[in-house]
Coordinates of C-alpha atoms in Angstrom, one line a residue:
Chain A
X22 CA 52.6 151.8 25.8
X23 CA 51.9 151.1 22.4
X24 CA 51.9 147.6 21.3
X25 CA 54.6 146.9 18.6
X26 CA 54.4 143.7 16.3
X27 CA 58.1 142.4 15.1
X28 CA 58.3 142.7 10.9
X29 CA 61.3 139.7 10.7
X30 CA 63.7 139.7 8.0
X31 CA 61.8 137.0 6.1
X32 CA 58.8 139.1 6.4
X33 CA 60.0 142.3 5.2
X34 CA 59.4 143.3 1.7
X35 CA 61.7 146.2 1.6
X36 CA 59.9 148.1 -1.4
X37 CA 56.4 148.2 0.4
X38 CA 58.1 148.8 3.5
X39 CA 59.5 152.1 2.3
X40 CA 56.4 153.3 0.3
X41 CA 54.5 152.9 3.1
X42 CA 56.6 154.3 5.8
X43 CA 57.6 157.3 3.5
X44 CA 53.7 158.0 3.1
X45 CA 53.3 157.5 6.8
X46 CA 56.0 160.2 7.2
X47 CA 54.5 162.4 4.8
X48 CA 51.1 162.1 6.2
X49 CA 52.4 162.9 9.7
X50 CA 54.4 165.7 8.9
X51 CA 52.6 167.4 5.9
X52 CA 54.4 170.5 6.1
X53 CA 57.0 172.4 8.1
X54 CA 60.0 170.8 9.3
X55 CA 61.2 167.7 11.4
X56 CA 64.4 166.9 12.6
X57 CA 66.7 163.7 13.6
X58 CA 69.7 162.9 15.1
X59 CA 72.6 161.0 13.1
X60 CA 75.1 159.0 15.2
X61 CA 76.1 157.2 12.4
X62 CA 75.1 154.1 13.8
X63 CA 73.2 151.6 11.1
X64 CA 69.4 152.6 13.0
X65 CA 70.1 156.1 12.7
X66 CA 71.9 156.5 9.1
X67 CA 69.0 154.1 7.9
X68 CA 66.5 156.4 9.6
X69 CA 67.7 159.3 8.0
X70 CA 68.2 158.1 4.3
X71 CA 64.6 156.9 4.9
X72 CA 63.5 160.4 6.2
X73 CA 65.0 162.3 3.5
X74 CA 63.6 160.1 0.9
X75 CA 60.1 161.3 2.4
X76 CA 60.4 164.6 3.7
X77 CA 63.6 165.9 1.6
X78 CA 65.2 169.3 2.8
X79 CA 62.3 169.6 5.4
X80 CA 64.1 166.9 7.2
X81 CA 67.1 168.9 9.0
X82 CA 69.5 166.4 10.3
X83 CA 72.2 166.9 12.9
X84 CA 75.1 165.0 14.3
X85 CA 75.3 165.6 17.8
X86 CA 79.2 165.6 18.6
X87 CA 78.8 164.7 22.5
X88 CA 82.5 164.4 22.6
X89 CA 81.7 160.6 23.2
X90 CA 82.1 159.5 19.6
X91 CA 85.0 157.2 18.2
X92 CA 87.8 158.5 16.6
X93 CA 87.4 160.6 13.4
X94 CA 83.4 159.8 13.4
X95 CA 81.7 163.1 13.2
X96 CA 83.4 164.3 10.0
X97 CA 83.7 160.7 8.4
X98 CA 79.7 160.1 8.8
X99 CA 79.0 163.7 7.7
X100 CA 81.1 163.2 4.5
X101 CA 79.4 159.8 3.3
X102 CA 76.0 161.6 3.5
X103 CA 77.0 164.3 1.7
X104 CA 77.7 162.0 -1.0
X105 CA 74.2 161.1 -0.8
X106 CA 73.6 164.5 -1.3
X107 CA 71.9 164.3 2.5
X108 CA 73.7 167.8 4.1
X109 CA 74.4 166.7 7.9
X110 CA 75.0 169.7 10.7
X111 CA 77.6 168.8 13.1
X112 CA 76.8 170.3 16.5
X113 CA 79.5 170.5 19.0
X114 CA 78.0 169.7 22.4
X115 CA 81.2 168.2 24.5
X116 CA 80.7 170.7 27.0
X117 CA 77.1 169.8 27.8
X118 CA 77.5 166.2 27.9
X119 CA 80.8 166.2 30.2
X120 CA 79.3 168.7 32.7
X121 CA 76.0 166.5 33.0
X122 CA 78.2 163.4 33.7
X123 CA 80.4 165.0 36.2
X124 CA 80.8 162.8 38.9
X125 CA 77.9 160.2 38.1
X126 CA 79.0 156.7 38.2
X127 CA 75.7 154.7 38.6
X128 CA 75.0 153.5 34.8
X129 CA 71.2 154.4 35.2
X130 CA 72.2 158.0 36.3
X131 CA 74.7 158.3 33.6
X132 CA 71.8 157.2 31.0
X133 CA 69.4 159.5 32.4
X134 CA 72.1 162.6 32.1
X135 CA 72.6 161.4 28.4
X136 CA 69.1 161.1 27.6
X137 CA 68.3 164.6 29.1
X138 CA 71.2 166.3 27.3
X139 CA 70.6 164.9 24.4
X140 CA 66.9 165.4 24.0
X141 CA 66.1 168.2 26.2
X142 CA 69.2 170.6 26.3
X143 CA 71.0 170.0 23.0
X144 CA 67.9 168.9 21.0
X145 CA 65.5 171.2 22.7
X146 CA 67.9 174.2 21.7
X147 CA 67.7 172.8 18.1
X148 CA 64.3 172.1 17.8
X149 CA 63.8 175.9 19.4
X150 CA 65.8 177.4 16.5
X151 CA 64.7 175.3 13.8
X152 CA 61.0 175.6 14.6
X153 CA 60.7 171.4 14.0
X154 CA 57.9 169.7 16.2
X155 CA 58.8 166.5 15.2
X156 CA 62.0 163.9 15.6
X157 CA 62.5 161.1 13.5
X158 CA 64.4 158.6 15.6
X159 CA 65.8 155.0 14.7
X160 CA 64.3 152.9 17.6
X161 CA 64.7 149.4 16.6
X162 CA 62.5 146.5 17.8
X163 CA 65.3 145.0 20.2
X164 CA 65.2 148.4 22.0
X165 CA 61.2 148.3 22.4
X166 CA 61.4 144.5 23.8
X167 CA 64.3 145.3 26.2
X168 CA 62.9 148.4 27.5
X169 CA 59.4 146.9 27.7
X170 CA 61.2 144.0 29.7
X171 CA 62.9 146.6 32.1
X172 CA 66.5 145.2 31.1
X173 CA 68.1 148.5 29.8
X174 CA 66.8 151.8 29.2
X175 CA 67.1 153.0 26.2
X176 CA 68.0 156.4 25.5
X177 CA 65.8 156.6 22.3
X178 CA 62.8 154.8 23.8
X179 CA 61.0 157.6 25.6
X180 CA 57.5 157.2 24.2
X181 CA 57.6 153.3 24.9
X182 CA 58.4 154.3 28.6
X183 CA 55.4 156.9 28.7
X184 CA 57.1 159.8 28.7
X185 CA 55.0 162.4 26.5
X186 CA 57.9 164.0 24.3
X187 CA 55.4 166.9 23.1
X188 CA 54.8 168.6 26.4
X189 CA 58.2 167.3 28.0
X190 CA 60.6 168.4 25.2
X191 CA 58.0 170.3 22.7
X192 CA 58.0 167.9 19.8
X193 CA 56.9 164.3 18.9
X194 CA 59.0 161.4 18.4
X195 CA 58.4 159.1 15.0
X196 CA 59.9 155.7 15.2
X197 CA 59.5 154.2 11.6
X198 CA 62.2 151.3 12.3
X199 CA 60.4 150.0 15.7
X200 CA 59.5 146.8 14.0
X201 CA 62.5 145.9 13.0
X202 CA 65.5 144.2 14.1
X203 CA 69.1 144.8 13.0
X204 CA 69.2 142.2 10.1
X205 CA 66.0 144.1 8.5
X206 CA 67.2 147.1 9.0
X207 CA 70.4 146.6 7.3
X208 CA 68.4 144.8 4.4
X209 CA 66.4 148.3 4.2
X210 CA 69.7 150.5 4.6
X211 CA 71.0 148.5 1.2
X212 CA 67.4 148.7 -0.5
X213 CA 67.6 152.2 0.1
X214 CA 71.3 153.2 -1.4
X215 CA 73.1 153.7 2.1
X216 CA 76.6 152.8 1.4
X217 CA 77.8 149.4 2.8
X218 CA 80.1 151.0 5.2
X219 CA 77.3 152.4 7.1
X220 CA 74.7 149.7 6.6
X221 CA 77.0 146.6 7.2
X222 CA 78.6 148.6 10.2
X223 CA 78.3 147.0 13.8
X224 CA 75.9 148.3 16.1
X225 CA 77.0 151.3 18.4
X226 CA 75.3 152.2 21.1
X227 CA 73.2 155.3 21.8
X228 CA 75.2 157.0 24.8
X229 CA 78.4 156.1 22.4
X230 CA 81.8 155.8 24.2
X231 CA 79.9 156.6 27.7
X232 CA 78.5 153.0 27.7
X233 CA 82.1 151.6 27.5
X234 CA 83.3 153.7 30.5
X235 CA 82.7 151.6 33.8
X236 CA 82.6 154.3 36.5
X237 CA 82.9 158.2 35.8
X238 CA 82.6 159.3 32.3
X239 CA 85.5 162.0 32.2
X240 CA 87.3 163.7 28.8
X241 CA 90.4 161.8 29.8
X242 CA 88.7 158.1 30.2
X243 CA 86.8 159.0 26.9
X244 CA 90.0 159.3 25.4
X245 CA 91.6 156.3 26.8
X246 CA 88.6 153.7 25.5
X247 CA 88.4 155.7 22.1
X248 CA 92.1 154.7 21.8
X249 CA 90.9 151.2 22.7
X250 CA 87.9 151.0 20.7
X251 CA 89.7 152.1 17.5
X252 CA 92.6 149.4 18.0
X253 CA 89.7 146.3 18.7
X254 CA 87.7 148.0 15.6
X255 CA 90.7 147.5 13.7
X256 CA 91.8 144.2 14.5
X257 CA 88.3 142.8 14.5
X258 CA 86.6 143.9 11.7
X259 CA 88.3 141.2 9.3
X260 CA 86.4 138.7 11.6
X261 CA 83.2 140.0 10.4
X262 CA 81.4 139.4 13.9
X263 CA 78.3 141.0 15.1
X264 CA 79.4 143.1 17.2
X265 CA 83.2 144.0 19.0
X266 CA 83.7 146.6 21.5
X267 CA 86.6 148.0 24.2
X268 CA 85.5 148.5 27.8
X269 CA 87.8 150.9 30.4
X270 CA 87.3 149.0 33.8
X271 CA 86.9 151.5 36.8
X272 CA 89.0 148.7 38.8
X273 CA 92.7 148.8 38.4
X274 CA 95.1 146.0 38.8
X275 CA 98.7 145.7 39.3
X276 CA 100.9 145.5 36.3
X277 CA 104.7 145.9 35.8
X278 CA 106.0 148.8 33.7
X279 CA 110.3 149.1 33.2
X280 CA 110.6 146.4 35.8
X281 CA 108.5 148.2 38.8
X282 CA 105.2 148.1 39.9
X283 CA 102.4 150.0 38.2
X284 CA 99.1 150.2 39.4
X285 CA 97.3 150.4 35.8
X286 CA 94.1 150.3 33.8
X287 CA 92.2 147.0 32.4
X288 CA 90.4 147.1 29.2
X289 CA 88.0 144.3 28.7
X290 CA 87.7 143.5 24.7
X291 CA 83.8 141.9 23.8
X292 CA 83.2 140.3 20.3
X293 CA 79.6 138.8 19.7
X294 CA 78.1 136.2 17.4
X295 CA 75.0 137.1 17.1
X296 CA 71.7 137.3 14.4
X297 CA 69.6 140.1 16.4
X298 CA 71.3 141.3 19.4
X299 CA 68.7 139.2 21.6
X300 CA 71.0 136.4 22.2
X301 CA 74.7 136.2 21.4
X302 CA 78.0 134.0 22.1
X303 CA 81.8 135.3 22.2
X304 CA 83.3 134.9 18.9
X305 CA 85.7 132.2 19.1
X306 CA 88.7 134.3 18.1
X307 CA 92.1 132.8 17.7
X308 CA 94.7 133.0 20.5
X309 CA 96.8 134.9 17.7
X310 CA 94.1 137.7 17.5
X311 CA 94.1 137.7 21.1
X312 CA 97.1 138.1 22.3
X313 CA 97.9 140.8 19.2
X314 CA 94.8 142.8 20.6
X315 CA 96.5 142.3 24.2
X316 CA 100.0 143.2 23.2
X317 CA 98.4 146.6 20.9
X318 CA 96.1 147.6 24.0
X319 CA 98.8 147.5 26.4
X320 CA 101.2 149.1 24.4
X321 CA 99.4 151.6 22.4
X322 CA 96.8 153.2 25.1
X323 CA 98.6 155.1 28.2
X324 CA 98.6 153.3 31.4
X325 CA 97.0 149.9 30.3
X326 CA 98.5 146.8 32.2
X327 CA 95.8 144.4 31.6
X328 CA 93.5 143.2 28.5
X329 CA 90.4 140.4 29.3
X330 CA 88.2 138.8 26.8
X331 CA 84.5 138.4 27.8
X332 CA 83.5 134.5 27.6
X333 CA 80.0 134.8 28.8
X334 CA 77.2 134.4 26.7
X335 CA 74.1 136.6 26.4
X336 CA 72.4 136.0 28.4
X337 CA 73.1 136.3 31.5
X338 CA 75.3 139.0 30.3
X339 CA 74.1 141.9 27.7
X340 CA 76.2 143.2 24.8
X341 CA 77.2 146.4 26.2
X342 CA 78.7 146.3 29.6
X343 CA 76.4 149.0 31.0
Chain B
X12 CA 119.3 144.4 52.3
X13 CA 120.8 141.0 52.5
X14 CA 122.2 139.8 49.0
X15 CA 120.7 136.7 47.7
X16 CA 122.0 134.5 45.0
X17 CA 119.6 132.2 43.2
X18 CA 120.3 128.5 43.3
X19 CA 118.5 127.1 40.1
X20 CA 116.7 123.8 39.6
X21 CA 119.5 122.6 37.5
X22 CA 122.4 124.0 40.0
X23 CA 120.1 122.3 43.1
X24 CA 121.3 119.3 44.6
X25 CA 118.7 118.2 46.8
X26 CA 120.4 116.0 49.1
X27 CA 123.1 118.5 49.7
X28 CA 120.6 121.4 50.0
X29 CA 118.5 119.5 52.9
X30 CA 121.7 118.7 54.6
X31 CA 122.8 122.1 54.7
X32 CA 119.7 123.8 55.7
X33 CA 119.0 121.3 58.3
X34 CA 122.5 122.1 59.8
X35 CA 121.9 125.7 59.8
X36 CA 118.5 125.3 61.4
X37 CA 120.2 123.5 64.1
X38 CA 123.1 126.1 64.2
X39 CA 120.4 128.9 64.3
X40 CA 117.9 127.4 66.5
X41 CA 120.2 125.2 68.9
X42 CA 117.6 125.0 71.9
X43 CA 114.2 126.3 72.4
X44 CA 111.1 126.7 69.7
X45 CA 110.4 127.9 66.6
X46 CA 107.4 128.4 64.6
X47 CA 106.2 128.6 61.1
X48 CA 102.9 129.4 59.5
X49 CA 101.9 126.6 57.0
X50 CA 99.0 128.0 54.4
X51 CA 99.0 125.0 52.4
X52 CA 100.9 126.7 49.5
X53 CA 104.0 124.9 48.4
X54 CA 106.6 127.0 50.1
X55 CA 105.2 127.1 53.3
X56 CA 104.5 123.3 52.8
X57 CA 108.2 122.6 51.7
X58 CA 109.5 124.8 54.8
X59 CA 107.2 122.8 57.4
X60 CA 108.6 119.2 56.6
X61 CA 112.0 120.8 56.1
X62 CA 111.7 122.7 59.6
X63 CA 110.5 119.3 60.8
X64 CA 113.4 117.5 59.4
X65 CA 116.0 119.7 61.2
X66 CA 113.9 120.8 64.4
X67 CA 111.5 118.3 65.1
X68 CA 108.9 118.5 67.7
X69 CA 110.9 122.2 68.4
X70 CA 108.9 123.3 65.6
X71 CA 105.7 124.6 66.5
X72 CA 103.3 124.4 63.1
X73 CA 100.3 126.7 62.9
X74 CA 97.8 126.9 60.1
X75 CA 96.4 130.6 60.6
X76 CA 92.7 130.3 59.6
X77 CA 92.5 133.9 58.2
X78 CA 88.8 133.6 57.0
X79 CA 90.2 134.3 53.6
X80 CA 91.5 130.7 52.5
X81 CA 90.0 128.1 50.0
X82 CA 87.0 125.9 50.6
X83 CA 88.1 123.3 52.7
X84 CA 91.5 124.2 52.8
X85 CA 92.6 124.0 56.7
X86 CA 91.2 120.9 57.5
X87 CA 92.4 119.3 54.4
X88 CA 96.1 120.5 54.8
X89 CA 96.0 119.5 58.5
X90 CA 95.1 115.8 57.7
X91 CA 97.7 116.0 54.7
X92 CA 100.5 116.9 57.7
X93 CA 99.1 114.1 60.0
X94 CA 99.6 111.6 57.3
X95 CA 103.5 112.7 57.7
X96 CA 103.4 112.7 61.3
X97 CA 103.5 116.7 61.7
X98 CA 101.3 117.9 64.0
X99 CA 99.2 121.2 62.8
X100 CA 97.6 123.4 65.1
X101 CA 94.6 125.3 63.0
X102 CA 94.1 128.9 64.6
X103 CA 90.7 130.8 63.4
X104 CA 91.3 134.3 63.0
X105 CA 88.8 135.1 60.7
X106 CA 87.9 138.1 62.9
X107 CA 91.1 139.6 63.2
X108 CA 91.5 139.8 59.7
X109 CA 88.1 140.7 58.5
X110 CA 88.1 143.8 61.3
X111 CA 91.6 144.8 59.6
X112 CA 90.2 144.6 56.2
X113 CA 87.3 146.7 57.2
X114 CA 86.8 149.4 54.5
X115 CA 90.3 149.1 52.8
X116 CA 90.3 149.4 48.9
X117 CA 93.9 150.2 47.9
X118 CA 95.9 147.2 47.4
X119 CA 98.7 148.3 49.3
X120 CA 96.6 149.3 52.3
X121 CA 95.0 145.8 52.2
X122 CA 98.4 144.1 52.2
X123 CA 99.7 146.0 54.9
X124 CA 96.8 145.1 57.1
X125 CA 97.1 141.5 56.5
X126 CA 101.1 141.8 56.9
X127 CA 100.4 143.4 60.5
X128 CA 97.3 141.2 61.4
X129 CA 99.2 138.3 60.3
X130 CA 102.7 138.8 61.9
X131 CA 102.2 141.3 64.7
X132 CA 98.9 140.4 66.1
X133 CA 97.9 136.8 65.6
X134 CA 101.7 135.3 65.3
X135 CA 102.9 137.9 68.4
X136 CA 100.2 136.4 70.5
X137 CA 101.5 132.9 69.4
X138 CA 104.9 133.5 69.9
X139 CA 104.1 135.3 73.3
X140 CA 102.2 132.3 74.3
X141 CA 105.0 129.5 72.6
X142 CA 108.0 131.3 74.2
X143 CA 109.5 131.0 70.3
X144 CA 112.0 133.3 69.5
X145 CA 112.1 132.1 65.8
X146 CA 109.4 132.1 62.6
X147 CA 110.6 129.6 60.0
X148 CA 109.3 131.5 56.7
X149 CA 108.8 130.0 53.0
X150 CA 110.2 133.2 51.2
X151 CA 111.5 132.4 47.6
X152 CA 113.7 134.0 45.4
X153 CA 110.6 135.7 43.1
X154 CA 109.5 137.4 46.2
X155 CA 113.0 138.6 47.1
X156 CA 113.6 139.7 43.4
X157 CA 110.0 141.4 43.0
X158 CA 110.0 143.0 46.5
X159 CA 113.8 144.4 45.8
X160 CA 112.5 145.6 42.4
X161 CA 109.6 147.5 44.1
X162 CA 106.9 145.4 41.8
X163 CA 105.0 143.9 44.8
X164 CA 105.2 143.8 48.5
X165 CA 105.2 140.3 49.5
X166 CA 103.7 140.0 53.2
X167 CA 106.5 137.5 53.9
X168 CA 109.6 139.2 53.1
X169 CA 110.2 141.9 56.0
X170 CA 113.8 141.2 56.4
X171 CA 114.4 142.3 52.8
X172 CA 112.6 145.4 53.6
X173 CA 114.6 146.4 56.4
X174 CA 112.0 145.6 58.8
X175 CA 113.7 144.2 62.0
X176 CA 111.5 141.6 63.2
X177 CA 113.1 141.1 66.3
X178 CA 112.5 144.3 67.8
X179 CA 109.2 145.0 65.8
X180 CA 107.7 141.7 66.4
X181 CA 109.5 139.8 68.8
X182 CA 110.9 137.4 66.7
X183 CA 113.6 136.7 64.2
X184 CA 112.6 135.3 60.5
X185 CA 114.5 132.3 59.0
X186 CA 113.9 132.0 55.4
X187 CA 115.6 128.7 54.2
X188 CA 114.2 128.6 50.4
X189 CA 115.2 132.3 49.4
X190 CA 117.5 131.3 46.8
X191 CA 115.0 129.0 45.3
X192 CA 112.2 129.5 42.8
X193 CA 109.1 127.3 42.4
X194 CA 110.7 124.4 40.0
X195 CA 113.5 123.9 42.5
X196 CA 111.1 124.2 45.8
X197 CA 108.7 121.5 44.2
X198 CA 112.0 119.1 43.7
X199 CA 112.9 119.8 46.9
X200 CA 109.2 118.8 48.8
X201 CA 109.2 115.7 46.6
X202 CA 112.8 114.7 47.6
X203 CA 111.7 115.7 51.3
X204 CA 108.6 113.1 51.1
X205 CA 105.9 115.7 50.8
X206 CA 102.7 114.5 49.0
X207 CA 102.5 115.4 45.4
X208 CA 99.1 117.2 46.1
X209 CA 101.2 119.5 48.0
X210 CA 104.3 119.7 46.2
X211 CA 103.0 120.1 42.9
X212 CA 100.2 122.3 43.6
X213 CA 99.6 125.7 41.6
X214 CA 101.1 128.7 43.7
X215 CA 98.4 130.5 45.8
X216 CA 99.2 134.0 47.4
X217 CA 100.1 134.9 50.9
X218 CA 97.2 137.2 51.5
X219 CA 94.9 134.3 49.9
X220 CA 91.6 135.2 48.7
X221 CA 92.0 138.6 49.9
X222 CA 94.3 139.0 46.7
X223 CA 91.2 137.8 44.4
X224 CA 89.0 140.5 45.8
X225 CA 89.4 143.9 43.9
X226 CA 88.0 146.4 46.3
X227 CA 87.0 146.0 50.1
X228 CA 87.5 142.5 51.3
X229 CA 84.3 141.4 53.3
X230 CA 83.2 138.1 54.3
X231 CA 80.3 138.0 51.9
X232 CA 82.8 139.2 48.9
X233 CA 85.6 136.5 50.1
X234 CA 82.5 133.8 49.9
X235 CA 81.7 134.8 46.4
X236 CA 85.3 134.5 45.0
X237 CA 86.1 131.2 47.4
X238 CA 83.0 129.7 45.5
X239 CA 84.3 130.9 41.9
X240 CA 87.9 129.6 43.2
X241 CA 86.7 126.4 43.4
X242 CA 85.1 126.2 40.3
X243 CA 88.1 127.2 38.5
X244 CA 90.5 125.2 40.1
X245 CA 88.2 122.1 39.6
X246 CA 87.7 122.8 36.0
X247 CA 91.6 123.8 35.4
X248 CA 93.3 121.0 37.5
X249 CA 93.5 119.0 34.1
X250 CA 95.3 121.7 32.4
X251 CA 98.4 121.3 34.5
X252 CA 99.1 124.8 33.8
X253 CA 101.1 126.6 36.0
X254 CA 98.6 129.0 38.1
X255 CA 95.0 129.4 37.4
X256 CA 92.7 131.7 39.5
X257 CA 89.2 133.8 39.9
X258 CA 89.4 137.3 40.6
X259 CA 85.9 139.3 42.1
X260 CA 86.0 142.8 40.4
X261 CA 84.6 145.5 42.2
X262 CA 83.3 147.1 39.0
X263 CA 79.6 145.7 38.2
X264 CA 78.0 145.2 35.0
X265 CA 74.5 144.9 33.4
X266 CA 73.1 141.4 32.6
X267 CA 69.9 139.9 32.4
X268 CA 68.1 137.3 34.9
X269 CA 64.7 135.8 34.2
X270 CA 64.4 138.2 31.5
X271 CA 65.0 141.5 33.9
X272 CA 68.0 143.8 34.2
X273 CA 70.4 142.8 36.7
X274 CA 73.3 145.0 37.5
X275 CA 75.8 141.9 38.7
X276 CA 79.2 140.9 39.6
X277 CA 81.8 140.0 37.2
X278 CA 84.7 137.1 37.7
X279 CA 87.9 137.4 35.9
X280 CA 89.4 133.9 35.2
X281 CA 93.3 134.1 35.0
X282 CA 95.4 130.4 34.0
X283 CA 99.1 130.8 33.3
X284 CA 101.7 129.1 31.2
X285 CA 104.8 129.9 33.3
X286 CA 108.0 128.1 34.4
X287 CA 109.1 130.6 37.2
X288 CA 106.3 133.0 37.7
X289 CA 108.7 135.8 36.6
X290 CA 107.4 135.8 33.0
X291 CA 104.1 134.1 31.8
X292 CA 101.3 133.8 28.9
X293 CA 97.9 133.0 29.2
X294 CA 97.1 129.3 28.5
X295 CA 95.3 128.9 25.3
X296 CA 92.1 127.3 26.8
X297 CA 90.2 125.5 24.4
X298 CA 86.8 127.4 24.1
X299 CA 84.7 124.6 25.4
X300 CA 86.4 124.9 28.6
X301 CA 86.4 128.9 28.6
X302 CA 82.4 128.5 27.9
X303 CA 81.8 125.6 30.3
X304 CA 83.8 127.9 33.2
X305 CA 81.6 131.3 32.1
X306 CA 78.5 128.8 32.6
X307 CA 79.3 127.6 35.9
X308 CA 80.4 130.7 37.3
X309 CA 77.0 132.4 36.2
X310 CA 74.7 129.8 37.3
X311 CA 76.6 128.7 40.8
X312 CA 78.1 131.7 42.1
X313 CA 75.2 134.1 43.5
X314 CA 75.1 137.4 41.4
X315 CA 77.4 136.9 38.8
X316 CA 76.5 137.9 35.3
X317 CA 79.6 138.1 33.5
X318 CA 83.1 136.3 33.2
X319 CA 86.4 137.0 31.5
X320 CA 89.4 135.9 30.7
X321 CA 92.6 137.5 30.9
X322 CA 94.7 137.5 27.9
X323 CA 97.7 139.8 28.6
X324 CA 101.3 138.2 28.9
X325 CA 103.5 138.8 31.9
X326 CA 104.4 141.4 32.0
X327 CA 103.2 144.0 31.6
X328 CA 100.2 142.3 33.7
X329 CA 101.4 140.1 37.0
X330 CA 100.0 137.1 37.9
X331 CA 97.6 138.0 40.5
X332 CA 95.5 141.0 40.1
X333 CA 96.8 142.9 43.4

């Protein structure tokens, strides 16, 4: 396992870092094509603009629409990159992902199914078609650290886990952001000319909304958590918190609808104050905001009868539920 | 189904009510013995002191220790009634209840198993042994109303559901409190000379801690929710809220322990502002209190990595989870 040393926000000289990483990418991929997967998150957005700075049209950027994305996410992200002169190909892979996730409830098995579907099936096909031998990926320092510590298996951390992607999947993974945590990556994105909507957005997990569904991931359950996520993001964006999310529980609880018993769904809201995702505290949201969230989630998301707010620090809880 | 009209707190004349109900009990049970089950909740405590006022030693009071009770509850309640000169027999029925609950996850099936075990098996035995033909029970007006509306099946509402306990279980159920909601029942308890610790305590459900465990009810899971309940009650008693409780989820979530991933338990805290349990709002607890709760629950209850606070009003959620 390669040793990685963190470069903090204070240490980061964006100009030098961009020059060095650009040169490294050119040296590593002197000819031919590389691919990268853009999810719309800060890390993959920054790696996309950095990769294009280095490799230009030799970097092919794909947006894998797994069916697990947020509302309107694929076209919106493609549009933002079009503004930057970077073409993004949207790949519809709903069926691959939902088939792979069918019947799985264990979080590690779900992550593994997503990793396998993402890197092997969908990317395998794209790499084969494109002839690319390199994948440029937005792995960050927190991913490296948590994977090494065994806290969480990041789907984008194959090399750190000792998986030889060259022989396993036919391509090599390049991770130019792996020395940086989120604040440094945001600063880098700003320096690279990324729109604020992209470099300042809250973190979003690699497995997307699948990380926000406890139990089996089905199109119906993703659609519920997508609606809940849309409400939570629109209500909590003004807080400028580090991250905010909605989780669909598998547990159901008793509620009342039209005066009768309704055994319904529960949504958990989390909203984090954090510098770097390493530690965090629940944002002290005003009760007016909490009650409006509960009202909207129970009236606008079909079947939801109960809403909770997570009040635990990280550690012992993690930012995401799975 | 018998029609029941509410007597509100404002309408209630405790002196007249006590005289009338005492006379009614004497008229209904002119000779022989009656039994009642004391759980330590307000309703069953008030019905115990009222029943003894009417029937004296002809009322035999049992505390069925189902194994689902709160920490130290059976001996503490027996002691309080001993102070009032009312003898309470504690019946150990752990095995009956845990056997009946084994493998059940559906809330209605769990409630039915508890009802059956309580009224048929355990009470059936006691009634047979005691020769009693009457059960005096603390059914209140909210129970009647919610059962009639089909929101919740109360375990103590057999007659309202049209179950003939006489032929089914060999005894008749008397419900002297069924016209009253909680505030009126508390006023009645005070007028009857019950200790404040009993008449002012928060409501507690008939199925006890089984109502606070989502999924299968096992001795291990009851022991976790019992420890959590003890913490929540001791931290939230000073708020004087209507009701406060801890729920053990079946869902598990990712946490971090000693720097490593720990797929652990989640506890949900609820704390209600309410007049009568008919409607309610989450108490606006200060974040210092919420964070102390989360700290204590994650450090003192084995395996708990996450704590949430319910922010939904009733309706659409109910006071209890199941």
